[in-house]
Short mmCIF file of C-alpha atoms in Angstrom, two decimals:
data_model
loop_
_atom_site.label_atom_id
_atom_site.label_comp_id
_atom_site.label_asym_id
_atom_site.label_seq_id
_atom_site.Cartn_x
_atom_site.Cartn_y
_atom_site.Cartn_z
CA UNK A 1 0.00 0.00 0.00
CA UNK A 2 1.53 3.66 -1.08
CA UNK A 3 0.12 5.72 2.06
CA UNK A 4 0.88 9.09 0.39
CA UNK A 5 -1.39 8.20 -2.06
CA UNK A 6 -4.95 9.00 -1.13
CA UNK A 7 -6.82 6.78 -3.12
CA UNK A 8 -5.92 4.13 -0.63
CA UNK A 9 -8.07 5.90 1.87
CA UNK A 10 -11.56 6.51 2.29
CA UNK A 11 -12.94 9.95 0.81
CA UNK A 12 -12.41 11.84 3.93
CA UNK A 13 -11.91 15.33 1.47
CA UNK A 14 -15.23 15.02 -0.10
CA UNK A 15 -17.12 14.45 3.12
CA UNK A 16 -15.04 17.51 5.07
CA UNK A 17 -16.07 19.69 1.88
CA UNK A 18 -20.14 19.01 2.00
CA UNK A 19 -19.32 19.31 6.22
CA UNK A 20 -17.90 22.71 5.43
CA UNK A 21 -21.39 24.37 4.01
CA UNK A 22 -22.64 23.62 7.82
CA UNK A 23 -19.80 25.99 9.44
CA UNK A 24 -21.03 28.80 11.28
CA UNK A 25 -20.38 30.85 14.18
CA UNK A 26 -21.80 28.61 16.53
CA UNK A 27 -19.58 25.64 15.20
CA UNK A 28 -16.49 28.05 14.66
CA UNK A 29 -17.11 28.60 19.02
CA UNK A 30 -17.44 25.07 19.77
CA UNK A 31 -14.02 24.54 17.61
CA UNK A 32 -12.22 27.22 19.96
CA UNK A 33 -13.16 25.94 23.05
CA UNK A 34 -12.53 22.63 21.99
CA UNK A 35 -9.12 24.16 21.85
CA UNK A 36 -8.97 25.91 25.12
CA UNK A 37 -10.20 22.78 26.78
CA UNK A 38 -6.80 21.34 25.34
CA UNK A 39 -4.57 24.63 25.94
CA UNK A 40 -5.97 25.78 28.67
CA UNK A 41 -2.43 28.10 28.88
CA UNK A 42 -3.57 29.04 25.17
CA UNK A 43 -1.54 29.09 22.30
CA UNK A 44 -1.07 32.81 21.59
CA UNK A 45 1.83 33.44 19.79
CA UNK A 46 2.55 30.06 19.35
CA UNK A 47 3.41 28.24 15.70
CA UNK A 48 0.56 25.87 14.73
CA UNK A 49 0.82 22.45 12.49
CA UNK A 50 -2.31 21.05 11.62
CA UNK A 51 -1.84 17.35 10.70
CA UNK A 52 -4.71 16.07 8.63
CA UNK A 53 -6.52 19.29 9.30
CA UNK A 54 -10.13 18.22 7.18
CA UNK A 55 -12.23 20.98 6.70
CA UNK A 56 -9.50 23.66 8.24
CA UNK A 57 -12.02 24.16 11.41
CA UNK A 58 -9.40 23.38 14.01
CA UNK A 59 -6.61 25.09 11.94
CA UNK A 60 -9.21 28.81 12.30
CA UNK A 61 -9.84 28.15 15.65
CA UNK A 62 -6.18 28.37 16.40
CA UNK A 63 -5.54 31.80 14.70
CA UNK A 64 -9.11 32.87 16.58
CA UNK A 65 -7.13 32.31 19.47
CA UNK A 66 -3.80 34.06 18.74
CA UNK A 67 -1.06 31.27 16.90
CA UNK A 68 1.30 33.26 14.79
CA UNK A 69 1.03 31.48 12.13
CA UNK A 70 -0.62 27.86 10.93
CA UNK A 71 0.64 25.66 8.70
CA UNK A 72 -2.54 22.80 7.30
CA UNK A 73 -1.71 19.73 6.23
CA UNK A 74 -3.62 16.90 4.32
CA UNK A 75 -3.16 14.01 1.95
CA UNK A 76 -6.42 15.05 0.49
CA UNK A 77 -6.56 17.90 -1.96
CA UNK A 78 -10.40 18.21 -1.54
CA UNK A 79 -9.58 18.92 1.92
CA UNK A 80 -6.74 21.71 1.18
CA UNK A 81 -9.05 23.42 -1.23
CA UNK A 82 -11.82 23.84 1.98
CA UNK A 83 -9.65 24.64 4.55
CA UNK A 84 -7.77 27.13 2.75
CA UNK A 85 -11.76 28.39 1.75
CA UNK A 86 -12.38 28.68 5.55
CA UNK A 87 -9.27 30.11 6.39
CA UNK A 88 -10.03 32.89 4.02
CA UNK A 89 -11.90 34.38 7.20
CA UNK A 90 -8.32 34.89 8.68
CA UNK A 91 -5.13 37.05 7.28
CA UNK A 92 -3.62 35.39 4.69
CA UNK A 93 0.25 36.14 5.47
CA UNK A 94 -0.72 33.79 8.95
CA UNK A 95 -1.31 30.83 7.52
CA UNK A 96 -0.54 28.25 4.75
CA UNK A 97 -2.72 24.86 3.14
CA UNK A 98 -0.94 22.55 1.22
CA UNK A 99 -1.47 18.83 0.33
CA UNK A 100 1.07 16.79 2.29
CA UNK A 101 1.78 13.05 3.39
CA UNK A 102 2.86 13.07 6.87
CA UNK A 103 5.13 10.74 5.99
CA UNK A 104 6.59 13.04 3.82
CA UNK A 105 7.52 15.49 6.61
CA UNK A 106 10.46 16.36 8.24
CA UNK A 107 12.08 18.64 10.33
CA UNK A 108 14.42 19.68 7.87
CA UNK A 109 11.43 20.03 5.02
CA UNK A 110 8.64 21.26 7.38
CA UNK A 111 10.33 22.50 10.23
CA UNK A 112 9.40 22.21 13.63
CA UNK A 113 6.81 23.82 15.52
CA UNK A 114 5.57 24.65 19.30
CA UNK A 115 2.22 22.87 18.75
CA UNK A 116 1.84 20.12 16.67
CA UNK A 117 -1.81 18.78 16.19
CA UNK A 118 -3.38 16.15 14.98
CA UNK A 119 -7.09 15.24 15.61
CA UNK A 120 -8.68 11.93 14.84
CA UNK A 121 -5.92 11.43 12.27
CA UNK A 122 -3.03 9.00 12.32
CA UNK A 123 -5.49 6.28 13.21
CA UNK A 124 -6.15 6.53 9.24
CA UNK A 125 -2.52 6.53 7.68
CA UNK A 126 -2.19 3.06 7.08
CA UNK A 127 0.75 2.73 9.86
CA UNK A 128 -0.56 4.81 12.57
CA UNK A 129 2.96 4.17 15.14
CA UNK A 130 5.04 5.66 12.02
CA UNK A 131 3.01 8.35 11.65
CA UNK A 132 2.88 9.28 15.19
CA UNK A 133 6.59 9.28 15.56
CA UNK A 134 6.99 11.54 12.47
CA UNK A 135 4.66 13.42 14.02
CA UNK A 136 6.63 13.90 17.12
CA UNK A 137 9.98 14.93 15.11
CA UNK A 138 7.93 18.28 14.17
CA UNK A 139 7.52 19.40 17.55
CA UNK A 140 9.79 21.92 19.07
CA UNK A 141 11.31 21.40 22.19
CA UNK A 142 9.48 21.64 24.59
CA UNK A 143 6.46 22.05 22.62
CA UNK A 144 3.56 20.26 22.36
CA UNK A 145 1.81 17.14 20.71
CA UNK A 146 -1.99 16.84 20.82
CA UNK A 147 -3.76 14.31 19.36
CA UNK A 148 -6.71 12.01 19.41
CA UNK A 149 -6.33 8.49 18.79
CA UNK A 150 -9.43 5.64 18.47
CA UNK A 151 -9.73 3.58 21.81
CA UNK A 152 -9.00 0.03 21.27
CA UNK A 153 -12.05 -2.48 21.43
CA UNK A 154 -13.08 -5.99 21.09
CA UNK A 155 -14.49 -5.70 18.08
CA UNK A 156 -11.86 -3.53 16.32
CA UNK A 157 -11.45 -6.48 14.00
CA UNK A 158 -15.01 -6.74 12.62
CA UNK A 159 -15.33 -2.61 12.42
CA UNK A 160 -11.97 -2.40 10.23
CA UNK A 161 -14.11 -4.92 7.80
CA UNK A 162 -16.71 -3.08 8.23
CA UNK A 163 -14.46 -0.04 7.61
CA UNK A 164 -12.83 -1.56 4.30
CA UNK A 165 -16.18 -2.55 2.71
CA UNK A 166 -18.20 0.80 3.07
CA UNK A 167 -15.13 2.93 1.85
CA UNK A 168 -15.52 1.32 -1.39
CA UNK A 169 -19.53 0.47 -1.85
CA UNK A 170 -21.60 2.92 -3.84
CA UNK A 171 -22.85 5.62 -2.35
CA UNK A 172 -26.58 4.02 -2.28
CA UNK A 173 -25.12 1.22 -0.21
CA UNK A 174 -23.67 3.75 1.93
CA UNK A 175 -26.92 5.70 2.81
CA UNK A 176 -28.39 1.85 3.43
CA UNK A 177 -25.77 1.38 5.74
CA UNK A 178 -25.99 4.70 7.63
CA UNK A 179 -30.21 4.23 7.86
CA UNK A 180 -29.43 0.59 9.60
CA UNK A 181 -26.75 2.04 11.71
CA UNK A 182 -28.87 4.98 13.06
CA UNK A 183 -31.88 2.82 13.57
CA UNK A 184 -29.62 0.32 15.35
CA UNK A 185 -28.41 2.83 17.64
CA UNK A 186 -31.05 4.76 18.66
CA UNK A 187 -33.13 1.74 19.30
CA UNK A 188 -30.09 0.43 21.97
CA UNK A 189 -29.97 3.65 23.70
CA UNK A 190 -33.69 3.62 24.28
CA UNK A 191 -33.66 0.03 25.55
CA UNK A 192 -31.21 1.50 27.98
CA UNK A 193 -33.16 4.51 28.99
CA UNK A 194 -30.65 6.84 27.46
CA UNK A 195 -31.52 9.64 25.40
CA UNK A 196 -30.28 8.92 21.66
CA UNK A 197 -30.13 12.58 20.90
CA UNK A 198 -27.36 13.27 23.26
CA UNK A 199 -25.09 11.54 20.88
CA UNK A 200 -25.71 14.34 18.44
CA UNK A 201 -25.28 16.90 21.18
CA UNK A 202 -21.77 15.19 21.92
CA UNK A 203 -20.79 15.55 18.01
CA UNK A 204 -22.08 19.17 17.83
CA UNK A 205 -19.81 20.04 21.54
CA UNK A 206 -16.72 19.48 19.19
CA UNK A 207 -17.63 21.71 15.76
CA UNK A 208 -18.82 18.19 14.14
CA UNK A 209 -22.40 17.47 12.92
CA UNK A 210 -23.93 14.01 13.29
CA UNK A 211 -24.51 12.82 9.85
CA UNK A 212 -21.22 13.47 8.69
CA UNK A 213 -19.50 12.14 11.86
CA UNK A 214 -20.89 9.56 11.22
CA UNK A 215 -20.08 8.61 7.51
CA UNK A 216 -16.36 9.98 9.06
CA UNK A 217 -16.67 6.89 11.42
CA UNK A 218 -18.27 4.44 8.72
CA UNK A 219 -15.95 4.87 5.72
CA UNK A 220 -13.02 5.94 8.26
CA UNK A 221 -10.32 3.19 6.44
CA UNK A 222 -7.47 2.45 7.35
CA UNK A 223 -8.11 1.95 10.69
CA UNK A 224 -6.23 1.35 13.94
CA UNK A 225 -6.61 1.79 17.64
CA UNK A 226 -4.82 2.29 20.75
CA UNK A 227 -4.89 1.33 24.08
CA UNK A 228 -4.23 4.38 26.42
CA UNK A 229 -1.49 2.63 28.08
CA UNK A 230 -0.07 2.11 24.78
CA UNK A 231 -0.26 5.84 23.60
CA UNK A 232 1.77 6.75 26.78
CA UNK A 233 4.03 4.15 27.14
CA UNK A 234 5.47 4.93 23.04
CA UNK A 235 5.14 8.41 23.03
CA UNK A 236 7.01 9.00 26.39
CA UNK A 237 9.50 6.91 25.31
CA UNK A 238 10.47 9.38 21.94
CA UNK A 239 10.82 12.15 24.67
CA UNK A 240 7.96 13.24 26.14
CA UNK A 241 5.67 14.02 29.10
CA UNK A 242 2.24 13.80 29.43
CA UNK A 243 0.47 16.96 29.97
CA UNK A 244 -3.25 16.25 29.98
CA UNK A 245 -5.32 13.50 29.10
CA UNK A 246 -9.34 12.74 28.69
CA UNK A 247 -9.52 8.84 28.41
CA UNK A 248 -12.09 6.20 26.81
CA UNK A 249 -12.69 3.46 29.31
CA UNK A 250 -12.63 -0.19 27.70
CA UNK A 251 -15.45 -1.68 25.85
CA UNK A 252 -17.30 -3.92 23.44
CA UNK A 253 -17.35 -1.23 20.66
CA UNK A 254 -20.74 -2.52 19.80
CA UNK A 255 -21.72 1.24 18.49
CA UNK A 256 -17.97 2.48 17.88
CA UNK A 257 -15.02 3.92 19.26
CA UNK A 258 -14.20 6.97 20.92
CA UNK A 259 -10.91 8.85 21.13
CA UNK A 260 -8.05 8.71 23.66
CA UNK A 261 -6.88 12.38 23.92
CA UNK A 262 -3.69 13.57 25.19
CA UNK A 263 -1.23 16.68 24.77
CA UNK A 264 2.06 15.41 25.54
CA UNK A 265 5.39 18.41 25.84
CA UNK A 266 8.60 17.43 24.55
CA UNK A 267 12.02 17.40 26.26
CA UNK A 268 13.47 20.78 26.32
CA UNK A 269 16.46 18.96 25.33
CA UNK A 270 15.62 15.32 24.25
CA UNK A 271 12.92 15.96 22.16
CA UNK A 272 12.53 13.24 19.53
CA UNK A 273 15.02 13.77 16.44
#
């Protein structure tokens, strides 16, 4: 598999540019404080690299907030061509959007920067542990690494199946598949006594919408996961420290996966190399 080349991976560009039309102010505000809830120092000031940065959201939200300049990434051009679309909202001399293999990057090509970001991403590269250590070469010392990574669960296996046939069904099969999945879940949650529609007010908390979340979560191949003992044990080894964490306690995965999150700082002087 060539992992720089996108047609390996599920359309994530086409479904961040139809997600893109929904982007208002009151998504733009969940975005920041999405942000601040990670930074709660902030990030004024501070150089910003977007890894896999979708529909550019995240990548606004950090120039809302005061970076000095952000730099977008993403193997998908459908995804440059919106973000640098939304970014239009911001000066242009503060930020760049260019289509870019993280496995392409290094600190010599890209630089490095004080906060390196990557949301819901390197789970989809193909060879997520690769990624995450290139990752980790582009942040300063004693910068920062945040990033979300899916939550390991017992049926990982059947979802990356799952994962492999949607990403390449027509898009008639897809809606079938998204109508069944819906159904499926809202009919659990009320056997439960849980409200379904807190689910959507979950996805809307972080800038996201429901229905293309969920196509995101369908289609979302390659897949990997991560255990959260995992994600610290490796990433502490290339020369960090764990900052802050919000954790996905184990499970079945019946309905999906959520995200481990973590911002990790580097070594002031033993940063990864």
């Amino acid at each position: 598999m060539d992992l720089t080349d996108r047609k390996t991976h599920f359309e994530f560009g086409e479904n961040w540019r139809d997600y893109s039309k929904t982007i208002d102010t009151v998504r733009i505000e969940s975005a920041v404080q999405g942000l601040r809830k990670l930074f709660p120092n902030g990030i004024a000031g501070k150089t910003f690299l977007d890894i896999g940065c979708g529909s550019g959201l995240h990548s606004l939200a950090a120039l809302l907030l005061g970076a000095s300049s952000v730099l977008a990434t993403d193997i998908d051009e459908n995804s440059i061509v919106t973000t640098r679309m939304v970014l239009e909202r911001a000066p242009r001399n503060q930020w760049q959007a260019r289509t870019e293999s993280v496995f392409d990057m290094t600190p010599a090509t890209t630089g490095q920067f004080d906060i390196v970001y990557s949301w819901g991403v390197l789970h989809h590269t193909g060879k997520m542990w690769q990624a995450i250590e290139t990752a980790a070469k582009l942040v300063k010392p004693g910068g920062q690494f945040a990033l979300a990574i899916y939550a390991t669960t017992t049926l990982d296996p059947a979802w990356k199946l799952e994962k492999r046939i949607y990403s390449r069904s027509p898009k008639a099969l897809q809606g079938i598949a998204r109508m069944v999945f819906i159904s499926a879940l809202f009919s659990a949650e009320l056997l439960r006594g849980r409200n379904p529609i807190e689910r959507i007010t979950r996805t809307r908390a972080r800038g996201m919408n429901s229905s293309h979340d969920l196509h995101d979560w369908l289609g979302g191949y390659p897949y990997e996961t991560a255990t959260a003992g995992e994600l610290y044990d490796r990433i502490r080894a290339m020369g960090f420290t764990e900052e802050r964490s919000f954790l996905i306690p184990p499970s079945l995965g019946l309905f999906g996966a959520g995200n481990h999150e973590f911002v990790f700082t580097a070594d002031k002087t033993t940063a990864s190399q």
